[in-house]
PDB file of N, CA and C in Angstrom:
ATOM      1  N   TYR A 198     -16.089  42.009 -52.076  1.00  0.00           N
ATOM      2  CA  TYR A 198     -15.246  41.380 -53.081  1.00  0.00           C
ATOM      3  C   TYR A 198     -13.814  41.372 -52.587  1.00  0.00           C
ATOM      4  N   LEU A 199     -13.204  40.203 -52.571  1.00  0.00           N
ATOM      5  CA  LEU A 199     -11.789  40.041 -52.228  1.00  0.00           C
ATOM      6  C   LEU A 199     -11.093  39.409 -53.423  1.00  0.00           C
ATOM      7  N   ASP A 200      -9.904  39.865 -53.703  1.00  0.00           N
ATOM      8  CA  ASP A 200      -9.177  39.307 -54.835  1.00  0.00           C
ATOM      9  C   ASP A 200      -8.182  38.234 -54.415  1.00  0.00           C
ATOM     10  N   ASN A 201      -7.444  38.472 -53.352  1.00  0.00           N
ATOM     11  CA  ASN A 201      -6.409  37.524 -52.928  1.00  0.00           C
ATOM     12  C   ASN A 201      -6.435  37.339 -51.421  1.00  0.00           C
ATOM     13  N   ILE A 202      -6.252  36.099 -51.012  1.00  0.00           N
ATOM     14  CA  ILE A 202      -6.090  35.781 -49.593  1.00  0.00           C
ATOM     15  C   ILE A 202      -4.863  34.886 -49.498  1.00  0.00           C
ATOM     16  N   LEU A 203      -3.937  35.246 -48.651  1.00  0.00           N
ATOM     17  CA  LEU A 203      -2.732  34.454 -48.451  1.00  0.00           C
ATOM     18  C   LEU A 203      -2.687  34.041 -46.986  1.00  0.00           C
ATOM     19  N   ILE A 204      -2.571  32.744 -46.747  1.00  0.00           N
ATOM     20  CA  ILE A 204      -2.515  32.218 -45.383  1.00  0.00           C
ATOM     21  C   ILE A 204      -1.166  31.526 -45.226  1.00  0.00           C
ATOM     22  N   PHE A 205      -0.426  31.905 -44.194  1.00  0.00           N
ATOM     23  CA  PHE A 205       0.897  31.321 -43.974  1.00  0.00           C
ATOM     24  C   PHE A 205       0.988  30.744 -42.571  1.00  0.00           C
ATOM     25  N   SER A 206       1.625  29.602 -42.458  1.00  0.00           N
ATOM     26  CA  SER A 206       1.980  29.044 -41.154  1.00  0.00           C
ATOM     27  C   SER A 206       3.068  27.998 -41.358  1.00  0.00           C
ATOM     28  N   LYS A 207       3.833  27.769 -40.324  1.00  0.00           N
ATOM     29  CA  LYS A 207       4.938  26.807 -40.400  1.00  0.00           C
ATOM     30  C   LYS A 207       4.506  25.398 -39.997  1.00  0.00           C
ATOM     31  N   ILE A 208       3.416  25.289 -39.258  1.00  0.00           N
ATOM     32  CA  ILE A 208       2.970  23.998 -38.731  1.00  0.00           C
ATOM     33  C   ILE A 208       1.679  23.593 -39.433  1.00  0.00           C
ATOM     34  N   ILE A 209       1.666  22.396 -40.025  1.00  0.00           N
ATOM     35  CA  ILE A 209       0.546  21.959 -40.858  1.00  0.00           C
ATOM     36  C   ILE A 209      -0.779  21.926 -40.094  1.00  0.00           C
ATOM     37  N   ASP A 210      -0.774  21.482 -38.837  1.00  0.00           N
ATOM     38  CA  ASP A 210      -2.022  21.440 -38.068  1.00  0.00           C
ATOM     39  C   ASP A 210      -2.599  22.837 -37.861  1.00  0.00           C
ATOM     40  N   LYS A 211      -1.736  23.796 -37.582  1.00  0.00           N
ATOM     41  CA  LYS A 211      -2.193  25.179 -37.436  1.00  0.00           C
ATOM     42  C   LYS A 211      -2.691  25.713 -38.773  1.00  0.00           C
ATOM     43  N   HIS A 212      -2.009  25.328 -39.845  1.00  0.00           N
ATOM     44  CA  HIS A 212      -2.399  25.789 -41.177  1.00  0.00           C
ATOM     45  C   HIS A 212      -3.821  25.331 -41.508  1.00  0.00           C
ATOM     46  N   ARG A 213      -4.122  24.077 -41.202  1.00  0.00           N
ATOM     47  CA  ARG A 213      -5.482  23.559 -41.430  1.00  0.00           C
ATOM     48  C   ARG A 213      -6.509  24.368 -40.651  1.00  0.00           C
ATOM     49  N   LYS A 214      -6.184  24.692 -39.407  1.00  0.00           N
ATOM     50  CA  LYS A 214      -7.098  25.488 -38.575  1.00  0.00           C
ATOM     51  C   LYS A 214      -7.292  26.880 -39.156  1.00  0.00           C
ATOM     52  N   TYR A 215      -6.215  27.487 -39.637  1.00  0.00           N
ATOM     53  CA  TYR A 215      -6.309  28.828 -40.229  1.00  0.00           C
ATOM     54  C   TYR A 215      -7.170  28.804 -41.493  1.00  0.00           C
ATOM     55  N   ILE A 216      -6.959  27.795 -42.330  1.00  0.00           N
ATOM     56  CA  ILE A 216      -7.760  27.679 -43.552  1.00  0.00           C
ATOM     57  C   ILE A 216      -9.234  27.528 -43.199  1.00  0.00           C
ATOM     58  N   LYS A 217      -9.526  26.653 -42.247  1.00  0.00           N
ATOM     59  CA  LYS A 217     -10.919  26.456 -41.828  1.00  0.00           C
ATOM     60  C   LYS A 217     -11.511  27.745 -41.281  1.00  0.00           C
ATOM     61  N   ALA A 218     -10.755  28.463 -40.472  1.00  0.00           N
ATOM     62  CA  ALA A 218     -11.249  29.719 -39.899  1.00  0.00           C
ATOM     63  C   ALA A 218     -11.548  30.743 -40.995  1.00  0.00           C
ATOM     64  N   VAL A 219     -10.666  30.842 -41.978  1.00  0.00           N
ATOM     65  CA  VAL A 219     -10.881  31.789 -43.080  1.00  0.00           C
ATOM     66  C   VAL A 219     -12.104  31.382 -43.894  1.00  0.00           C
ATOM     67  N   LEU A 220     -12.203  30.101 -44.251  1.00  0.00           N
ATOM     68  CA  LEU A 220     -13.350  29.643 -45.032  1.00  0.00           C
ATOM     69  C   LEU A 220     -14.657  29.802 -44.262  1.00  0.00           C
ATOM     70  N   ASP A 221     -14.637  29.526 -42.966  1.00  0.00           N
ATOM     71  CA  ASP A 221     -15.831  29.723 -42.134  1.00  0.00           C
ATOM     72  C   ASP A 221     -16.245  31.188 -42.102  1.00  0.00           C
ATOM     73  N   THR A 222     -15.269  32.071 -41.979  1.00  0.00           N
ATOM     74  CA  THR A 222     -15.560  33.511 -41.950  1.00  0.00           C
ATOM     75  C   THR A 222     -16.133  33.972 -43.287  1.00  0.00           C
ATOM     76  N   LEU A 223     -15.548  33.515 -44.377  1.00  0.00           N
ATOM     77  CA  LEU A 223     -16.079  33.860 -45.698  1.00  0.00           C
ATOM     78  C   LEU A 223     -17.524  33.380 -45.838  1.00  0.00           C
ATOM     79  N   TYR A 224     -17.791  32.163 -45.387  1.00  0.00           N
ATOM     80  CA  TYR A 224     -19.145  31.604 -45.451  1.00  0.00           C
ATOM     81  C   TYR A 224     -20.120  32.439 -44.616  1.00  0.00           C
ATOM     82  N   THR A 225     -19.689  32.836 -43.426  1.00  0.00           N
ATOM     83  CA  THR A 225     -20.531  33.644 -42.538  1.00  0.00           C
ATOM     84  C   THR A 225     -20.971  34.934 -43.217  1.00  0.00           C
ATOM     85  N   TYR A 226     -20.070  35.528 -43.971  1.00  0.00           N
ATOM     86  CA  TYR A 226     -20.371  36.800 -44.637  1.00  0.00           C
ATOM     87  C   TYR A 226     -20.824  36.615 -46.091  1.00  0.00           C
ATOM     88  N   LYS A 227     -21.215  35.372 -46.407  1.00  0.00           N
ATOM     89  CA  LYS A 227     -21.747  35.045 -47.737  1.00  0.00           C
ATOM     90  C   LYS A 227     -20.777  35.375 -48.879  1.00  0.00           C
ATOM     91  N   LEU A 228     -19.506  35.139 -48.627  1.00  0.00           N
ATOM     92  CA  LEU A 228     -18.474  35.288 -49.650  1.00  0.00           C
ATOM     93  C   LEU A 228     -18.067  33.893 -50.112  1.00  0.00           C
ATOM     94  N   SER A 229     -17.687  33.770 -51.358  1.00  0.00           N
ATOM     95  CA  SER A 229     -17.328  32.456 -51.882  1.00  0.00           C
ATOM     96  C   SER A 229     -15.890  32.447 -52.391  1.00  0.00           C
ATOM     97  N   VAL A 230     -15.392  31.240 -52.611  1.00  0.00           N
ATOM     98  CA  VAL A 230     -14.035  31.032 -53.105  1.00  0.00           C
ATOM     99  C   VAL A 230     -14.133  30.276 -54.428  1.00  0.00           C
ATOM    100  N   ASN A 231     -13.384  30.714 -55.414  1.00  0.00           N
ATOM    101  CA  ASN A 231     -13.340  30.030 -56.700  1.00  0.00           C
ATOM    102  C   ASN A 231     -12.362  28.860 -56.583  1.00  0.00           C
ATOM    103  N   LYS A 232     -12.878  27.634 -56.597  1.00  0.00           N
ATOM    104  CA  LYS A 232     -12.032  26.444 -56.430  1.00  0.00           C
ATOM    105  C   LYS A 232     -10.942  26.341 -57.499  1.00  0.00           C
ATOM    106  N   GLU A 233     -11.286  26.705 -58.730  1.00  0.00           N
ATOM    107  CA  GLU A 233     -10.325  26.589 -59.827  1.00  0.00           C
ATOM    108  C   GLU A 233      -9.139  27.536 -59.658  1.00  0.00           C
ATOM    109  N   LYS A 234      -9.352  28.656 -59.009  1.00  0.00           N
ATOM    110  CA  LYS A 234      -8.278  29.633 -58.814  1.00  0.00           C
ATOM    111  C   LYS A 234      -7.546  29.441 -57.487  1.00  0.00           C
ATOM    112  N   SER A 235      -8.056  28.569 -56.645  1.00  0.00           N
ATOM    113  CA  SER A 235      -7.487  28.390 -55.305  1.00  0.00           C
ATOM    114  C   SER A 235      -6.320  27.410 -55.314  1.00  0.00           C
ATOM    115  N   LYS A 236      -5.344  27.686 -54.460  1.00  0.00           N
ATOM    116  CA  LYS A 236      -4.201  26.792 -54.270  1.00  0.00           C
ATOM    117  C   LYS A 236      -4.042  26.592 -52.769  1.00  0.00           C
ATOM    118  N   PHE A 237      -3.930  25.347 -52.357  1.00  0.00           N
ATOM    119  CA  PHE A 237      -3.775  25.037 -50.945  1.00  0.00           C
ATOM    120  C   PHE A 237      -2.484  24.254 -50.727  1.00  0.00           C
ATOM    121  N   TYR A 238      -1.873  24.458 -49.586  1.00  0.00           N
ATOM    122  CA  TYR A 238      -0.680  23.714 -49.160  1.00  0.00           C
ATOM    123  C   TYR A 238       0.476  23.825 -50.154  1.00  0.00           C
ATOM    124  N   ILE A 239       0.719  25.016 -50.641  1.00  0.00           N
ATOM    125  CA  ILE A 239       1.857  25.224 -51.536  1.00  0.00           C
ATOM    126  C   ILE A 239       3.049  25.743 -50.731  1.00  0.00           C
ATOM    127  N   ARG A 240       4.245  25.498 -51.212  1.00  0.00           N
ATOM    128  CA  ARG A 240       5.455  25.902 -50.489  1.00  0.00           C
ATOM    129  C   ARG A 240       6.059  27.195 -51.009  1.00  0.00           C
ATOM    130  N   LYS A 241       5.650  27.598 -52.220  1.00  0.00           N
ATOM    131  CA  LYS A 241       6.147  28.870 -52.744  1.00  0.00           C
ATOM    132  C   LYS A 241       5.101  29.462 -53.681  1.00  0.00           C
ATOM    133  N   THR A 242       5.128  30.784 -53.795  1.00  0.00           N
ATOM    134  CA  THR A 242       4.171  31.483 -54.641  1.00  0.00           C
ATOM    135  C   THR A 242       4.682  32.872 -54.984  1.00  0.00           C
ATOM    136  N   VAL A 243       4.047  33.493 -55.930  1.00  0.00           N
ATOM    137  CA  VAL A 243       4.276  34.909 -56.213  1.00  0.00           C
ATOM    138  C   VAL A 243       3.021  35.632 -55.749  1.00  0.00           C
ATOM    139  N   PHE A 244       3.202  36.617 -54.883  1.00  0.00           N
ATOM    140  CA  PHE A 244       2.075  37.354 -54.306  1.00  0.00           C
ATOM    141  C   PHE A 244       2.436  38.825 -54.283  1.00  0.00           C
ATOM    142  N   LEU A 245       1.614  39.636 -54.939  1.00  0.00           N
ATOM    143  CA  LEU A 245       1.862  41.076 -55.029  1.00  0.00           C
ATOM    144  C   LEU A 245       3.272  41.362 -55.551  1.00  0.00           C
ATOM    145  N   ARG A 246       3.669  40.587 -56.558  1.00  0.00           N
ATOM    146  CA  ARG A 246       4.970  40.710 -57.233  1.00  0.00           C
ATOM    147  C   ARG A 246       6.174  40.357 -56.361  1.00  0.00           C
ATOM    148  N   TYR A 247       5.948  39.634 -55.285  1.00  0.00           N
ATOM    149  CA  TYR A 247       7.035  39.130 -54.447  1.00  0.00           C
ATOM    150  C   TYR A 247       7.039  37.614 -54.535  1.00  0.00           C
ATOM    151  N   LYS A 248       8.241  37.034 -54.649  1.00  0.00           N
ATOM    152  CA  LYS A 248       8.388  35.586 -54.634  1.00  0.00           C
ATOM    153  C   LYS A 248       8.525  35.163 -53.175  1.00  0.00           C
ATOM    154  N   ILE A 249       7.580  34.380 -52.709  1.00  0.00           N
ATOM    155  CA  ILE A 249       7.544  33.975 -51.307  1.00  0.00           C
ATOM    156  C   ILE A 249       7.753  32.472 -51.231  1.00  0.00           C
ATOM    157  N   SER A 250       8.705  32.067 -50.404  1.00  0.00           N
ATOM    158  CA  SER A 250       8.925  30.656 -50.124  1.00  0.00           C
ATOM    159  C   SER A 250       9.299  30.541 -48.654  1.00  0.00           C
ATOM    160  N   LEU A 251       9.438  29.323 -48.187  1.00  0.00           N
ATOM    161  CA  LEU A 251       9.713  29.109 -46.771  1.00  0.00           C
ATOM    162  C   LEU A 251      10.986  29.840 -46.351  1.00  0.00           C
ATOM    163  N   GLY A 252      10.845  30.829 -45.507  1.00  0.00           N
ATOM    164  CA  GLY A 252      11.979  31.577 -44.989  1.00  0.00           C
ATOM    165  C   GLY A 252      12.497  32.680 -45.891  1.00  0.00           C
ATOM    166  N   GLN A 253      11.840  32.919 -47.029  1.00  0.00           N
ATOM    167  CA  GLN A 253      12.335  33.938 -47.965  1.00  0.00           C
ATOM    168  C   GLN A 253      11.195  34.740 -48.579  1.00  0.00           C
ATOM    169  N   ILE A 254      11.448  36.023 -48.746  1.00  0.00           N
ATOM    170  CA  ILE A 254      10.579  36.898 -49.526  1.00  0.00           C
ATOM    171  C   ILE A 254      11.504  37.690 -50.434  1.00  0.00           C
ATOM    172  N   ARG A 255      11.336  37.526 -51.731  1.00  0.00           N
ATOM    173  CA  ARG A 255      12.215  38.192 -52.701  1.00  0.00           C
ATOM    174  C   ARG A 255      11.394  38.987 -53.706  1.00  0.00           C
ATOM    175  N   ILE A 256      12.009  40.022 -54.219  1.00  0.00           N
ATOM    176  CA  ILE A 256      11.395  40.807 -55.277  1.00  0.00           C
ATOM    177  C   ILE A 256      11.545  40.027 -56.580  1.00  0.00           C
ATOM    178  N   GLU A 257      10.532  40.051 -57.415  1.00  0.00           N
ATOM    179  CA  GLU A 257      10.616  39.374 -58.706  1.00  0.00           C
ATOM    180  C   GLU A 257      11.768  39.950 -59.533  1.00  0.00           C
ATOM    181  N   PRO A 258      12.501  39.099 -60.265  1.00  0.00           N
ATOM    182  CA  PRO A 258      13.641  39.568 -61.070  1.00  0.00           C
ATOM    183  C   PRO A 258      13.298  40.698 -62.044  1.00  0.00           C
ATOM    184  N   LEU A 259      12.132  40.671 -62.674  1.00  0.00           N
ATOM    185  CA  LEU A 259      11.757  41.738 -63.612  1.00  0.00           C
ATOM    186  C   LEU A 259      11.621  43.077 -62.902  1.00  0.00           C
ATOM    187  N   LYS A 260      11.145  43.044 -61.673  1.00  0.00           N
ATOM    188  CA  LYS A 260      11.013  44.274 -60.897  1.00  0.00           C
ATOM    189  C   LYS A 260      12.398  44.827 -60.552  1.00  0.00           C
ATOM    190  N   VAL A 261      13.324  43.952 -60.197  1.00  0.00           N
ATOM    191  CA  VAL A 261      14.691  44.367 -59.881  1.00  0.00           C
ATOM    192  C   VAL A 261      15.346  44.964 -61.126  1.00  0.00           C
ATOM    193  N   LYS A 262      15.150  44.322 -62.270  1.00  0.00           N
ATOM    194  CA  LYS A 262      15.730  44.808 -63.525  1.00  0.00           C
ATOM    195  C   LYS A 262      15.212  46.208 -63.853  1.00  0.00           C
ATOM    196  N   ALA A 263      13.928  46.441 -63.649  1.00  0.00           N
ATOM    197  CA  ALA A 263      13.342  47.758 -63.920  1.00  0.00           C
ATOM    198  C   ALA A 263      13.931  48.824 -63.001  1.00  0.00           C
ATOM    199  N   ILE A 264      14.190  48.468 -61.764  1.00  0.00           N
ATOM    200  CA  ILE A 264      14.767  49.416 -60.800  1.00  0.00           C
ATOM    201  C   ILE A 264      16.214  49.734 -61.178  1.00  0.00           C
ATOM    202  N   LYS A 265      16.974  48.709 -61.590  1.00  0.00           N
ATOM    203  CA  LYS A 265      18.378  48.911 -61.955  1.00  0.00           C
ATOM    204  C   LYS A 265      18.524  49.770 -63.202  1.00  0.00           C
ATOM    205  N   ASN A 266      17.585  49.645 -64.122  1.00  0.00           N
ATOM    206  CA  ASN A 266      17.668  50.399 -65.379  1.00  0.00           C
ATOM    207  C   ASN A 266      17.013  51.711 -65.154  1.00  0.00           C
TER     208      ASN A 266
END
Protein backbone atom coordinates (compact mmCIF):
# COMPACT_ATOMS: atom_id res chain seq x y z
CA TYR A 1 0.00 0.00 0.00
CA LEU A 2 1.34 3.41 -1.03
CA ASP A 3 -0.39 6.64 -0.16
CA ASN A 4 1.50 9.28 -2.15
CA ILE A 5 3.87 9.30 -5.08
CA LEU A 6 5.44 12.55 -6.24
CA ILE A 7 7.37 12.66 -9.52
CA PHE A 8 9.35 15.79 -10.40
CA SER A 9 11.32 16.78 -13.47
CA LYS A 10 12.08 19.98 -15.34
CA ILE A 11 11.89 18.52 -18.85
CA ILE A 12 8.52 17.28 -20.12
CA ASP A 13 9.96 14.38 -22.18
CA LYS A 14 11.83 13.08 -19.15
CA HIS A 15 8.72 13.56 -17.03
CA ARG A 16 6.71 11.33 -19.37
CA LYS A 17 9.40 8.65 -19.13
CA TYR A 18 9.44 8.87 -15.33
CA ILE A 19 5.65 8.56 -15.14
CA LYS A 20 5.71 5.54 -17.46
CA ALA A 21 8.50 3.93 -15.43
CA VAL A 22 6.59 4.43 -12.17
CA LEU A 23 3.32 3.13 -13.61
CA ASP A 24 5.10 0.13 -15.17
CA THR A 25 6.74 -0.67 -11.83
CA LEU A 26 3.43 -0.41 -9.99
CA TYR A 27 1.85 -2.73 -12.57
CA THR A 28 4.71 -5.23 -12.22
CA TYR A 29 4.09 -5.46 -8.49
CA LYS A 30 0.29 -5.58 -8.93
CA LEU A 31 -0.26 -2.15 -7.39
CA SER A 32 -2.89 0.18 -8.77
CA VAL A 33 -3.45 3.92 -9.01
CA ASN A 34 -6.74 5.65 -8.25
CA LYS A 35 -7.42 7.78 -11.36
CA GLU A 36 -9.80 10.10 -9.51
CA LYS A 37 -7.15 10.97 -6.93
CA SER A 38 -4.28 11.26 -9.42
CA LYS A 39 -2.93 14.54 -10.79
CA PHE A 40 -0.54 14.66 -13.71
CA TYR A 41 1.51 17.52 -15.18
CA ILE A 42 0.79 20.02 -12.43
CA ARG A 43 3.09 22.97 -11.73
CA LYS A 44 2.43 23.33 -8.01
CA THR A 45 1.11 21.20 -5.17
CA VAL A 46 1.03 20.73 -1.43
CA PHE A 47 2.90 17.58 -0.41
CA LEU A 48 3.57 16.54 3.18
CA ARG A 49 2.49 20.05 4.27
CA TYR A 50 4.99 21.78 1.99
CA LYS A 51 3.95 24.04 -0.88
CA ILE A 52 6.00 22.94 -3.87
CA SER A 53 6.25 24.86 -7.12
CA LEU A 54 8.86 25.27 -9.82
CA GLY A 55 12.04 26.33 -8.04
CA GLN A 56 10.42 26.69 -4.61
CA ILE A 57 9.59 24.60 -1.57
CA ARG A 58 7.81 26.50 1.19
CA ILE A 59 6.26 25.60 4.50
CA GLU A 60 2.49 26.03 4.58
CA PRO A 61 1.44 29.34 6.23
CA LEU A 62 -0.58 27.56 8.97
CA LYS A 63 2.50 25.57 9.94
CA VAL A 64 4.58 28.76 10.15
CA LYS A 65 1.88 30.44 12.27
CA ALA A 66 1.87 27.49 14.70
CA ILE A 67 5.66 27.68 15.05
CA LYS A 68 5.60 31.46 15.65
CA ASN A 69 2.93 31.16 18.34
